[in-house]
mmCIF file of C-alpha atoms and ligand atoms in Angstrom:
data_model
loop_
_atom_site.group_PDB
_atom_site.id
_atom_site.type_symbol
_atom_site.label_atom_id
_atom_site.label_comp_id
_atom_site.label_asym_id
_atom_site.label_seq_id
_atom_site.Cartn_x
_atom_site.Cartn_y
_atom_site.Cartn_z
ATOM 1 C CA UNK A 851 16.212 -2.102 -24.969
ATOM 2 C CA UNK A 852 15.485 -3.959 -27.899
ATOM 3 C CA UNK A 853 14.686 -7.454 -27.206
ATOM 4 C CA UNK A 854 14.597 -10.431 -29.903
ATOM 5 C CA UNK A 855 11.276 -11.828 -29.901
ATOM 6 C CA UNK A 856 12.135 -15.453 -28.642
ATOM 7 C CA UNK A 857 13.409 -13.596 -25.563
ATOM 8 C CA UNK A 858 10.755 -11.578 -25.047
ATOM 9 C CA UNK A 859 8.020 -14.179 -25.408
ATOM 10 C CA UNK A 860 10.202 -16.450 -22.861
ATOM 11 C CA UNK A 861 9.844 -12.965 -20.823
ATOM 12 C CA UNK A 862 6.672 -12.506 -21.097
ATOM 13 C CA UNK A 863 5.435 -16.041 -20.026
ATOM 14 C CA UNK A 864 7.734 -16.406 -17.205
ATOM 15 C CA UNK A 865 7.593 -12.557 -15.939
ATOM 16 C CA UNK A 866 5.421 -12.994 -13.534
ATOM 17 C CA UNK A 867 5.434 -16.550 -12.565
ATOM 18 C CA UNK A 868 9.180 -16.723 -11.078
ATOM 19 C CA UNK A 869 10.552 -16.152 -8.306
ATOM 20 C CA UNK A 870 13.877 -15.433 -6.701
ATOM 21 C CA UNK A 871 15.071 -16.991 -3.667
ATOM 22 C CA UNK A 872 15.718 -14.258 -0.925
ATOM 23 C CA UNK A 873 18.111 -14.553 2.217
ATOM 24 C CA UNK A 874 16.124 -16.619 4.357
ATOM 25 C CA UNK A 875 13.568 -18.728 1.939
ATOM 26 C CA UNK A 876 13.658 -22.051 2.727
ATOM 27 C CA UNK A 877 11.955 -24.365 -0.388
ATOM 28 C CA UNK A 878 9.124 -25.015 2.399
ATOM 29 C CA UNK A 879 8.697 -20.906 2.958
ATOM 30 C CA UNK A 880 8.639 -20.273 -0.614
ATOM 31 C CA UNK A 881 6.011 -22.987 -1.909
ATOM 32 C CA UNK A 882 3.849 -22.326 1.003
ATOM 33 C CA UNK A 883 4.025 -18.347 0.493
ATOM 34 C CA UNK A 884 3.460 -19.265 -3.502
ATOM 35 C CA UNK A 885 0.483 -21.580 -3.174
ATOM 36 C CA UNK A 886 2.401 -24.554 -4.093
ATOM 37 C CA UNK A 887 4.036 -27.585 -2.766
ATOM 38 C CA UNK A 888 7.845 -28.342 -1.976
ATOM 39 C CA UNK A 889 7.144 -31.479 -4.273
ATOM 40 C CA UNK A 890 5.755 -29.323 -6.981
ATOM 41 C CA UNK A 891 8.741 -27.114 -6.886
ATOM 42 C CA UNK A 892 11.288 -29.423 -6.566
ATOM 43 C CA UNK A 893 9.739 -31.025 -10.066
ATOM 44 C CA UNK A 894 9.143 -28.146 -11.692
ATOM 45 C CA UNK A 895 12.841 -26.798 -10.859
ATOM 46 C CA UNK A 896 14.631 -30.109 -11.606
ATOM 47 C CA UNK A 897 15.946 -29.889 -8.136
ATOM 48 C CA UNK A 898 18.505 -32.444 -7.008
ATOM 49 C CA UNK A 899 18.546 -31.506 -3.590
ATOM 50 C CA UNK A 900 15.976 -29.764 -1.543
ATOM 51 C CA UNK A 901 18.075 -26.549 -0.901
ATOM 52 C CA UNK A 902 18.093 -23.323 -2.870
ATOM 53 C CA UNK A 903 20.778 -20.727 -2.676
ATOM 54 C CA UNK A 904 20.149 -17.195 -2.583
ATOM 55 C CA UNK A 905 19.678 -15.101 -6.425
ATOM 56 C CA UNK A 906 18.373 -18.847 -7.673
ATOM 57 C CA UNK A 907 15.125 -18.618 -10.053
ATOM 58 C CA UNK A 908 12.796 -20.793 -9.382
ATOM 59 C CA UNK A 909 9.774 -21.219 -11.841
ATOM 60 C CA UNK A 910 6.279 -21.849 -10.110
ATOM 61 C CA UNK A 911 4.054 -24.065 -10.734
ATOM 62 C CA UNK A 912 0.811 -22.882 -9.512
ATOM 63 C CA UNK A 913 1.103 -19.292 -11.040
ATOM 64 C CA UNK A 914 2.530 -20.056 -14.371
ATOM 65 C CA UNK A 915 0.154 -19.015 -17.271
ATOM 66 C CA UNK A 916 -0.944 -21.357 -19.666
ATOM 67 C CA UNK A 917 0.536 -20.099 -22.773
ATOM 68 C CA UNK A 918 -1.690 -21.157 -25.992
ATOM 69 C CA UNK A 919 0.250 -19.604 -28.183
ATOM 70 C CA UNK A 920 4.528 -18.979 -28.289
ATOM 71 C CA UNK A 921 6.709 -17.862 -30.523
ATOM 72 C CA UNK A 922 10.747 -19.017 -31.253
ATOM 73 C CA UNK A 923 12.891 -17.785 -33.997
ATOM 74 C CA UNK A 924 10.113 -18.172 -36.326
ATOM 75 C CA UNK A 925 7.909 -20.752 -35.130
ATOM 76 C CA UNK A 926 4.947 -20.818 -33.745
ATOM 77 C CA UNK A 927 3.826 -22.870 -30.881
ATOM 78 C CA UNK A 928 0.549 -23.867 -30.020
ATOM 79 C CA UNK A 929 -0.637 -25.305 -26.925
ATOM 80 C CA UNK A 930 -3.505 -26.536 -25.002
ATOM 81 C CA UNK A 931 -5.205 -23.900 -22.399
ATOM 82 C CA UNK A 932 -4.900 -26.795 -19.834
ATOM 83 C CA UNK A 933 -5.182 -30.889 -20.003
ATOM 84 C CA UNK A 934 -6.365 -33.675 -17.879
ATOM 85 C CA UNK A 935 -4.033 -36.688 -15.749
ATOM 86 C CA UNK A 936 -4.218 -39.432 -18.660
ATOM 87 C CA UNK A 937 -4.997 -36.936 -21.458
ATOM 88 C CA UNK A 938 -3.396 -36.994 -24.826
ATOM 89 C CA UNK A 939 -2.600 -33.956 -26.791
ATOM 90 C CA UNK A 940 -1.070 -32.260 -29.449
ATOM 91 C CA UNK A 941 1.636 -29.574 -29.546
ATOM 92 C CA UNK A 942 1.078 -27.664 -33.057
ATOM 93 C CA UNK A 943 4.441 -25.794 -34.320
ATOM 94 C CA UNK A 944 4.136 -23.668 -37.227
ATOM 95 C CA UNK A 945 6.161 -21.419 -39.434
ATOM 96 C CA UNK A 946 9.167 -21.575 -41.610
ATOM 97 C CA UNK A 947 11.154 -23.464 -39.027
ATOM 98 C CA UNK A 948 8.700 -26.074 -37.402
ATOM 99 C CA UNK A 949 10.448 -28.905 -38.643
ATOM 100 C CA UNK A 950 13.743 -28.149 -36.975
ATOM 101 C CA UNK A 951 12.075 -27.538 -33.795
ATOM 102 C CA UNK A 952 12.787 -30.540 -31.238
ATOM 103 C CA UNK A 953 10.324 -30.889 -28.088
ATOM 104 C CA UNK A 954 11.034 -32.304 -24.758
ATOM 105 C CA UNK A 955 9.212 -32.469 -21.826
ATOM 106 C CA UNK A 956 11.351 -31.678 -18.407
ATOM 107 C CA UNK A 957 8.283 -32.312 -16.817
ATOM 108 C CA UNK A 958 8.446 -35.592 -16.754
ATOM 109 C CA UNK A 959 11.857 -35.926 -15.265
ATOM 110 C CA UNK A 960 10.747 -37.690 -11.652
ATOM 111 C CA UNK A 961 7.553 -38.515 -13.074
ATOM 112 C CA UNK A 962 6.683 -42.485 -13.386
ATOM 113 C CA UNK A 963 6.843 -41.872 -17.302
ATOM 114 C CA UNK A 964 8.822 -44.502 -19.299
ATOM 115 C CA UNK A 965 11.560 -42.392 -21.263
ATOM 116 C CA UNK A 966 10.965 -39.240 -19.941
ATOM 117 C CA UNK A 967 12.164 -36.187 -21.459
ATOM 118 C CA UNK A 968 12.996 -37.416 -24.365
ATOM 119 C CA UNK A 969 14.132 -35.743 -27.281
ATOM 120 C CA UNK A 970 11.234 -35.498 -30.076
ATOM 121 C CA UNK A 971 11.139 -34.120 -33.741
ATOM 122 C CA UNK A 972 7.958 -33.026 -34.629
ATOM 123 C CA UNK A 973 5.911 -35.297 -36.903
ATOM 124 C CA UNK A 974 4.846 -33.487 -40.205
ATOM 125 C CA UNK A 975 1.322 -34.486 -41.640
ATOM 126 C CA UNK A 976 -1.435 -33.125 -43.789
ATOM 127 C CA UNK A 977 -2.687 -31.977 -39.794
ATOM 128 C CA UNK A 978 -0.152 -29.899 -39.350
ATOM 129 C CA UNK A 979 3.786 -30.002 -37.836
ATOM 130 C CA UNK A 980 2.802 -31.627 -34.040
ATOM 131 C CA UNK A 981 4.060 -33.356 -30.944
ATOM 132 C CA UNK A 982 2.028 -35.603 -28.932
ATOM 133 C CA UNK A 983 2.506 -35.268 -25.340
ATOM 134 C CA UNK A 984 0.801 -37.364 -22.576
ATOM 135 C CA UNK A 985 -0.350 -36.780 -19.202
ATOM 136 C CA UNK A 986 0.550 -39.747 -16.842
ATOM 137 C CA UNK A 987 -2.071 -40.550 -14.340
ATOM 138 C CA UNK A 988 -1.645 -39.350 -10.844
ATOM 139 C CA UNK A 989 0.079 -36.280 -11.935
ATOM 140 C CA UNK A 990 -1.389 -32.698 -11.391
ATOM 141 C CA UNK A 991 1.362 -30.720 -11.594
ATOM 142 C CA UNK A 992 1.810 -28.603 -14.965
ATOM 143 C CA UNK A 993 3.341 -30.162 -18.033
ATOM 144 C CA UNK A 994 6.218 -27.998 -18.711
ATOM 145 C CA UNK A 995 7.619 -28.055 -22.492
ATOM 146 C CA UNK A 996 10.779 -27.021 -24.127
ATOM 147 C CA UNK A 997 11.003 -26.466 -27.833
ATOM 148 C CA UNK A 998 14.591 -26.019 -29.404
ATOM 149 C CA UNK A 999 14.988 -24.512 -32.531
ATOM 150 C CA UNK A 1000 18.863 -24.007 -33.349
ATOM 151 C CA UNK A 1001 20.422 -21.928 -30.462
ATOM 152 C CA UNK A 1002 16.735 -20.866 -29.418
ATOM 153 C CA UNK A 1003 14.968 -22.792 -26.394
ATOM 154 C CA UNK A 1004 11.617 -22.288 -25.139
ATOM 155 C CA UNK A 1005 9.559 -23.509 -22.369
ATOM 156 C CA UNK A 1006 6.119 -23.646 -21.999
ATOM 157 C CA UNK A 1007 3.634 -25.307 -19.067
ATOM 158 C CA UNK A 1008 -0.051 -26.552 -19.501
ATOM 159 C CA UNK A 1009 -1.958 -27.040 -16.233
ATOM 160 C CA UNK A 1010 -2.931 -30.224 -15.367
ATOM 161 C CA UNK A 1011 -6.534 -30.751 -13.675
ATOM 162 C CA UNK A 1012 -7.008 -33.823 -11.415
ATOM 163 C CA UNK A 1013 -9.865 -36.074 -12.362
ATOM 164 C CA UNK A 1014 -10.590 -36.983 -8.758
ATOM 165 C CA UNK A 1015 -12.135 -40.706 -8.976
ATOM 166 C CA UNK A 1016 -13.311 -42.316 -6.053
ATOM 167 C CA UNK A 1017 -11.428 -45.724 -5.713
ATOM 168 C CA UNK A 1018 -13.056 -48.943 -6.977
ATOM 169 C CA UNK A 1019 -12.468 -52.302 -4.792
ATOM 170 C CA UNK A 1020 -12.567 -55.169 -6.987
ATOM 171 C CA UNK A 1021 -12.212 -58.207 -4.457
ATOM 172 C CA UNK A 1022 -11.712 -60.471 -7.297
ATOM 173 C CA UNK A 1023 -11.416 -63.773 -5.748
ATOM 174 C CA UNK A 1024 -8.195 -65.420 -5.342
ATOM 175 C CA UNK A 1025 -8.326 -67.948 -8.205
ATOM 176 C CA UNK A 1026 -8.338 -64.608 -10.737
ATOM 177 C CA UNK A 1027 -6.124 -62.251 -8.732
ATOM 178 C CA UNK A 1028 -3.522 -65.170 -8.206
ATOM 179 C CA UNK A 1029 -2.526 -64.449 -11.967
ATOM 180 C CA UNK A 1030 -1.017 -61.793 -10.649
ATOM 181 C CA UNK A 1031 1.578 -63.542 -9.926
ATOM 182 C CA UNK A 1032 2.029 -66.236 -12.633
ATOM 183 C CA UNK A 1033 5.866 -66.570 -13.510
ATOM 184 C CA UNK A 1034 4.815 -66.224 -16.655
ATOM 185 C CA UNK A 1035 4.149 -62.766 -16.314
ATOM 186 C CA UNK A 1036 7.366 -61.178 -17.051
ATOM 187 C CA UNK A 1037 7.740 -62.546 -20.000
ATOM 188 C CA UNK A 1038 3.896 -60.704 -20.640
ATOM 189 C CA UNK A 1039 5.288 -57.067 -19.048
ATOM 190 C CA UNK A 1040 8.618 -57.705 -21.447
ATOM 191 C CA UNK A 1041 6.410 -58.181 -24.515
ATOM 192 C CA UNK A 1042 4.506 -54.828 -23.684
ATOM 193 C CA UNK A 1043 7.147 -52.759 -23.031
ATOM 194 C CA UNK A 1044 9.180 -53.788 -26.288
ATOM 195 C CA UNK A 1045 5.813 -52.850 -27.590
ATOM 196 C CA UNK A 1046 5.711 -49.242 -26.129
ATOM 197 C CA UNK A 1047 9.386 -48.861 -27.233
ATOM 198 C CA UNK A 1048 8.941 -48.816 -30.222
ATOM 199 C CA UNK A 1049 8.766 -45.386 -32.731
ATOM 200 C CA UNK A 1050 8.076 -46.019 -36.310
ATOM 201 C CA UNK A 1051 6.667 -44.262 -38.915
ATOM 202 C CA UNK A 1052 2.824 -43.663 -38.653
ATOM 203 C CA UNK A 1053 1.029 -46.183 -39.799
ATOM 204 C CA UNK A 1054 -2.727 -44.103 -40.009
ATOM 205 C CA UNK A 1055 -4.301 -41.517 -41.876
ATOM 206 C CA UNK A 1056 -7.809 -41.949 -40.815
ATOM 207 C CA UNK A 1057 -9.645 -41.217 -37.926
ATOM 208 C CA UNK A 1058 -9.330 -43.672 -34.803
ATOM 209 C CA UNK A 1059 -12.353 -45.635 -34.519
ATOM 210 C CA UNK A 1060 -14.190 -47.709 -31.714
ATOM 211 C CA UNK A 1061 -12.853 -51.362 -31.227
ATOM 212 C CA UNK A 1062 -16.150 -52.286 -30.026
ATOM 213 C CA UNK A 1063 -19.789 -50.667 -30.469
ATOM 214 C CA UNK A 1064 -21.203 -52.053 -27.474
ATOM 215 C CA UNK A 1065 -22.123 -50.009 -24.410
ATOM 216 C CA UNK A 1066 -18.977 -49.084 -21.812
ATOM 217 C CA UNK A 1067 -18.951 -50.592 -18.586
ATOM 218 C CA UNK A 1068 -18.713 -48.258 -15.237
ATOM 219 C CA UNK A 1069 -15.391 -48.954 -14.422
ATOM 220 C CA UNK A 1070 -13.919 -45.449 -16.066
ATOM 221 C CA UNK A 1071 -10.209 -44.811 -17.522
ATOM 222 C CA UNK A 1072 -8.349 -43.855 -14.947
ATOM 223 C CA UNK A 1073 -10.136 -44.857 -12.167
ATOM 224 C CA UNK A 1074 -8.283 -46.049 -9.048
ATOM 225 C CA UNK A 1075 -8.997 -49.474 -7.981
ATOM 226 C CA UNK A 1076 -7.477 -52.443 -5.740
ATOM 227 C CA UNK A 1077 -7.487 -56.118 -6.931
ATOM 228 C CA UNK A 1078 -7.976 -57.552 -3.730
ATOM 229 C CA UNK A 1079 -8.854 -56.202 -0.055
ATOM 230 C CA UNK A 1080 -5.867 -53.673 1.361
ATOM 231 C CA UNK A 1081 -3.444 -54.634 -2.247
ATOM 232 C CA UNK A 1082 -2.053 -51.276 -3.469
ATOM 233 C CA UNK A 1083 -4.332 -49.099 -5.566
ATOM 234 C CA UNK A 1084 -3.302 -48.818 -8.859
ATOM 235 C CA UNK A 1085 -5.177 -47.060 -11.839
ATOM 236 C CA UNK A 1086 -7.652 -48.680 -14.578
ATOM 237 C CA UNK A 1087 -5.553 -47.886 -18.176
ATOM 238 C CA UNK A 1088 -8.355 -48.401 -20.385
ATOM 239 C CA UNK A 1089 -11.736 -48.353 -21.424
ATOM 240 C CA UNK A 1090 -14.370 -51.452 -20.237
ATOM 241 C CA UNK A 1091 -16.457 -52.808 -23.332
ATOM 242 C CA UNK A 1092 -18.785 -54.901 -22.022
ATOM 243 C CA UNK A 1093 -20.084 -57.615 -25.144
ATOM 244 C CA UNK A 1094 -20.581 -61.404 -25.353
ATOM 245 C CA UNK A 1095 -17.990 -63.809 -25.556
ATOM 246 C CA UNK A 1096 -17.069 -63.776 -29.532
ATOM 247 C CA UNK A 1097 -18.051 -60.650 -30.346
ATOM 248 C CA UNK A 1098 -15.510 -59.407 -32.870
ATOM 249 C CA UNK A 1099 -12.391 -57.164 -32.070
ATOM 250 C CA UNK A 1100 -11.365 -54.662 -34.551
ATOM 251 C CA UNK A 1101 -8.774 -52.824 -34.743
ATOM 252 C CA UNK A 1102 -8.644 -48.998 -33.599
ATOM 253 C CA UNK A 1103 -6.405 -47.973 -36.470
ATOM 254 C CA UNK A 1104 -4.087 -49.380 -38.888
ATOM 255 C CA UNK A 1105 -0.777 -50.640 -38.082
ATOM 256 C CA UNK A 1106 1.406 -53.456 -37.691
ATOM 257 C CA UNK A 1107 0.921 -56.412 -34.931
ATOM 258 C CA UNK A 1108 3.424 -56.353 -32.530
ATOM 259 C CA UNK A 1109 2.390 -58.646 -29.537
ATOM 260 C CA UNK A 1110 -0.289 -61.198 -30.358
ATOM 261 C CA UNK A 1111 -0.957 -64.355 -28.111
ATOM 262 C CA UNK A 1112 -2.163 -65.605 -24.219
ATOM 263 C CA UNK A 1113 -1.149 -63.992 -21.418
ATOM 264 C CA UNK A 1114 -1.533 -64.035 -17.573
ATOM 265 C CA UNK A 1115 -2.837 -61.287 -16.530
ATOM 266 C CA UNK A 1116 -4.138 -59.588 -19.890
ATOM 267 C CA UNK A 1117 -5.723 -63.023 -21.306
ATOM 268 C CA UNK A 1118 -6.017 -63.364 -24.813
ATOM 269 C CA UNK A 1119 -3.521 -59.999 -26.031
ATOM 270 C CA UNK A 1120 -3.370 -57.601 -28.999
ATOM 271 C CA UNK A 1121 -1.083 -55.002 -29.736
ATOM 272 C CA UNK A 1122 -0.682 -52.893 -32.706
ATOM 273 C CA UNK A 1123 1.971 -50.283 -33.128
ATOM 274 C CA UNK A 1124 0.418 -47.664 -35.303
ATOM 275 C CA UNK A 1125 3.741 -45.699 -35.498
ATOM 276 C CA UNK A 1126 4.951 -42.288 -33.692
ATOM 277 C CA UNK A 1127 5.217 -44.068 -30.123
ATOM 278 C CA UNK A 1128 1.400 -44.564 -30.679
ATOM 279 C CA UNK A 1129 0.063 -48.322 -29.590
ATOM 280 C CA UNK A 1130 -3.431 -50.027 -29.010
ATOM 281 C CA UNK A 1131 -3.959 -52.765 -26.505
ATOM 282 C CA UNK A 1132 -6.993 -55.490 -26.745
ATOM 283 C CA UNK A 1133 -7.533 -57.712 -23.598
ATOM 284 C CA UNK A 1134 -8.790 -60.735 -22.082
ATOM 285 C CA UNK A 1135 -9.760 -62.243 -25.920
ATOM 286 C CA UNK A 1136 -10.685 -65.758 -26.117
ATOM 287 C CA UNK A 1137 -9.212 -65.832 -29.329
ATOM 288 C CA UNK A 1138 -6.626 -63.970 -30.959
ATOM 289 C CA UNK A 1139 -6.705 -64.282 -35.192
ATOM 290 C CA UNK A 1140 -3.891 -62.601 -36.248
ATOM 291 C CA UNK A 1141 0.116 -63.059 -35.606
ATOM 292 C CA UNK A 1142 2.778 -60.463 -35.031
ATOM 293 C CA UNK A 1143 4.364 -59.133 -37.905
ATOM 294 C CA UNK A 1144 0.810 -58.760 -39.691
ATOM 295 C CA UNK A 1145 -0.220 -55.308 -40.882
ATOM 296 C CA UNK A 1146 -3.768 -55.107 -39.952
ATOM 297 C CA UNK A 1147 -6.672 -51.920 -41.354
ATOM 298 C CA UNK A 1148 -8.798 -49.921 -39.155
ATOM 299 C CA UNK A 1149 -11.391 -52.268 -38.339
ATOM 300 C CA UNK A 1150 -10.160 -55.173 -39.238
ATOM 301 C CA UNK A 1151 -10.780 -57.988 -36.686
ATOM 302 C CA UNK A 1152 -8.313 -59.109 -34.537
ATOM 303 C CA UNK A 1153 -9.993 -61.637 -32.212
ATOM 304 C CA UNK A 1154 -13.158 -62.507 -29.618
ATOM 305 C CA UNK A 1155 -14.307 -61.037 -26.911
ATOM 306 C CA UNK A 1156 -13.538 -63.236 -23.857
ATOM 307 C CA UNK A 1157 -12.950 -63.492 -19.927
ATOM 308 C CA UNK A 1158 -9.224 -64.310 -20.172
ATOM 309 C CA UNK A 1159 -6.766 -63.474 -17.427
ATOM 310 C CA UNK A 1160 -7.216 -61.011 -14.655
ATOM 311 C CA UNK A 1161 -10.993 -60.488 -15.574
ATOM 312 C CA UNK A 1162 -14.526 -61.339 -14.197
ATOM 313 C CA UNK A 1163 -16.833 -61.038 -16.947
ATOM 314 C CA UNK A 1164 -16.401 -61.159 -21.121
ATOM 315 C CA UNK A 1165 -15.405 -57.645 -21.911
ATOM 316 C CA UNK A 1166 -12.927 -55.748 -24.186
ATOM 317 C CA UNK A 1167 -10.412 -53.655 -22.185
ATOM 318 C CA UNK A 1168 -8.903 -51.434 -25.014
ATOM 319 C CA UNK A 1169 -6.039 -49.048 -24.043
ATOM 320 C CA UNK A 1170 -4.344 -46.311 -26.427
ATOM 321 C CA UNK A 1171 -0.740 -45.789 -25.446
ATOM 322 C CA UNK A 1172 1.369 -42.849 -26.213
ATOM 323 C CA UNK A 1173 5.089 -43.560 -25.695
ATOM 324 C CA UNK A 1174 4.080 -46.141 -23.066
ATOM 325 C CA UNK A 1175 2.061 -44.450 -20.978
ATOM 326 C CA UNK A 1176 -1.732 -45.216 -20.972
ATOM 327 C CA UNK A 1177 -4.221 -42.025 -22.673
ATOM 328 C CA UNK A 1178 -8.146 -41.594 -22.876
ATOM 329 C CA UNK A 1179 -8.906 -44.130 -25.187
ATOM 330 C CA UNK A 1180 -12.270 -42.135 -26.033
ATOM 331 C CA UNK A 1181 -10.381 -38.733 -26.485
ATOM 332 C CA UNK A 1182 -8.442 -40.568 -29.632
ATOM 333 C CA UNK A 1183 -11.880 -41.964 -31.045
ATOM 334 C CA UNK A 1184 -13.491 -40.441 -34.523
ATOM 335 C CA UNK A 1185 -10.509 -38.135 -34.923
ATOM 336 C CA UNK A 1186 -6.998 -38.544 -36.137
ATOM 337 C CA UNK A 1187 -5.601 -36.819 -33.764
ATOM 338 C CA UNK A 1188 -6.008 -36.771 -30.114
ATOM 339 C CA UNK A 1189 -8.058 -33.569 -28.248
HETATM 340 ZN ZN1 ZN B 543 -10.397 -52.762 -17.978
#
């Protein structure tokens, strides 16, 4: 047998981490025989229904190796070992053919990702030929990948480690959380997600850099928290900069303002679309200086430090967005790429 190499590396990192259903397997009897979870599966499988038929493959989640490095006609793929819920990272393609490749991520079919599985062409930079890929919090099932190149696919997964935050209760009083619901703050979610729409061309070619050099405050990316007593737990998508009210706010990166004004719920707002899907978010600012449509530099100030919307003390939330959904901001800083 003589097997082309795309087929045997798509052999070799599946091999042992399938499995096919037998007369009798129920989804249930098979993820709890496999370690896993009829949810996992059922993701993993991009199941419509939960019934399997007899000869079906299914690929498993909780066995399947975490290929670093894959090859397809020509091109070399490069992966993490594994990632974290709300990590950033790259996908590195290399060879002759890289920049046909196209990436999606089947993963994130199911997932609560904003465009999931989309269809992505590799970006091609002095760093390399790369993908970015995101890990949505809550999730800690693998991130599965599929790389295309001509007739060729691939697929790839990356395990996913849960962070495992204890939940923060906020109790803000009424007069704060009540901005919660402000009319007013659709048109604030509309302006955001125009914002995380968006794919231009990247905007940077130096390393991210901190918005703020002021001490971070203990509430954590990604921690859980409530708003109020018993209101649903939702997660924290930034980074807490604790400073005094008009300290200045600098930009992350370059890139071009995209939302820039007062909001509800995230006060005094800054957004800056610094191209690839890639977008920084500045909060509860007493004062916003600059006006969408501005191109601003990495470090260039964009407001004040302030207490505006749902917030109970002057502080800089900062968030770094990839395709919407809300990264590590530290993971992105003094590099120009994320780890
Ligand atoms: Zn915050």
């Amino acid at each position: 047998m003589n097997l082309p190499a795309a087929l045997l590396a798509v052999l070799l990192s599946f091999g042992p981490s399938t499995y096919t259903v037998k007369p009798g397997d129920t989804l249930y009897s098979i993820a709890t025989a496999q370690g896993t979870t009829v949810s996992a599966l059922t993701a993993l499988n991009r199941l419509q229904s939960p019934s399997v038929r007899v000869g079906q493959l299914l690929q498993l989640s909780s066995t399947v190796a975490a290929p670093a490095v894959q090859q397809i006609a020509g091109v070399t793929v490069t992966a993490p070992a594994q990632v974290r819920m709300g990590d950033a990272f790259v996908l590195r393609l290399s060879g002759t053919r890289a920049q046909e490749a196209t990436v999606r991520f089947p993963s994130e079919v199911g997932e609560d990702v904003r465009l999931p599985n989309e269809v992505l062409k590799p970006v091609v930079s002095a760093g390399g030929t790369l993908v970015f890929g995101r890990v949505v919090l809550g999730k800690t099932t693998p991130v599965v990948y599929e790389i295309r190149v001509g007739e060729d696919v691939m697929r790839g997964s990356i395990p996913v480690t849960d962070q495992r935050q204890a939940t923060q209760h906020l109790n803000l009083p009424s007069s704060i959380s009540s901005r919660m619901q402000d009319p007013a703050r659709k048109a604030e979610e509309e302006a955001v997600e125009r914002a995380y729409a968006l794919r231009t061309a990247q905007q940077w070619s130096q390393p991210f850099q901190v918005a703020l050099s002021t001490r971070l405050t203990a509430s954590a990316f990604g921690q859980p928290r409530t708003y109020t007593a018993g209101s649903p737990v939702v997660y924290h998508y930034g980074e807490d900069y604790l400073a005094k009210p008009g300290t200045p706010v600098r930009a992350v990166n370059a890139g071009v303002v995209v939302v820039a004004g007062k909001y509800p719920v995230r006060g005094g707002l800054v957004v800056i679309d610094h191209g690839l899907g890639i977008t920084s978010l500045y909060f509860h600012q007493r004062r916003v200086l600059v006006r969408v449509g501005q191109t601003v530099e990495r470090g260039q100030q964009l407001g004040e430090v302030g207490s505006e919307g749902v917030s109970n003390a002057p502080h800089l939330h900062l968030e770094l967005r990839v395709r919407g959904e809300a990264t590590r901001p530290a993971q992105w800083m003094n590099r120009i790429w994320p780890q």
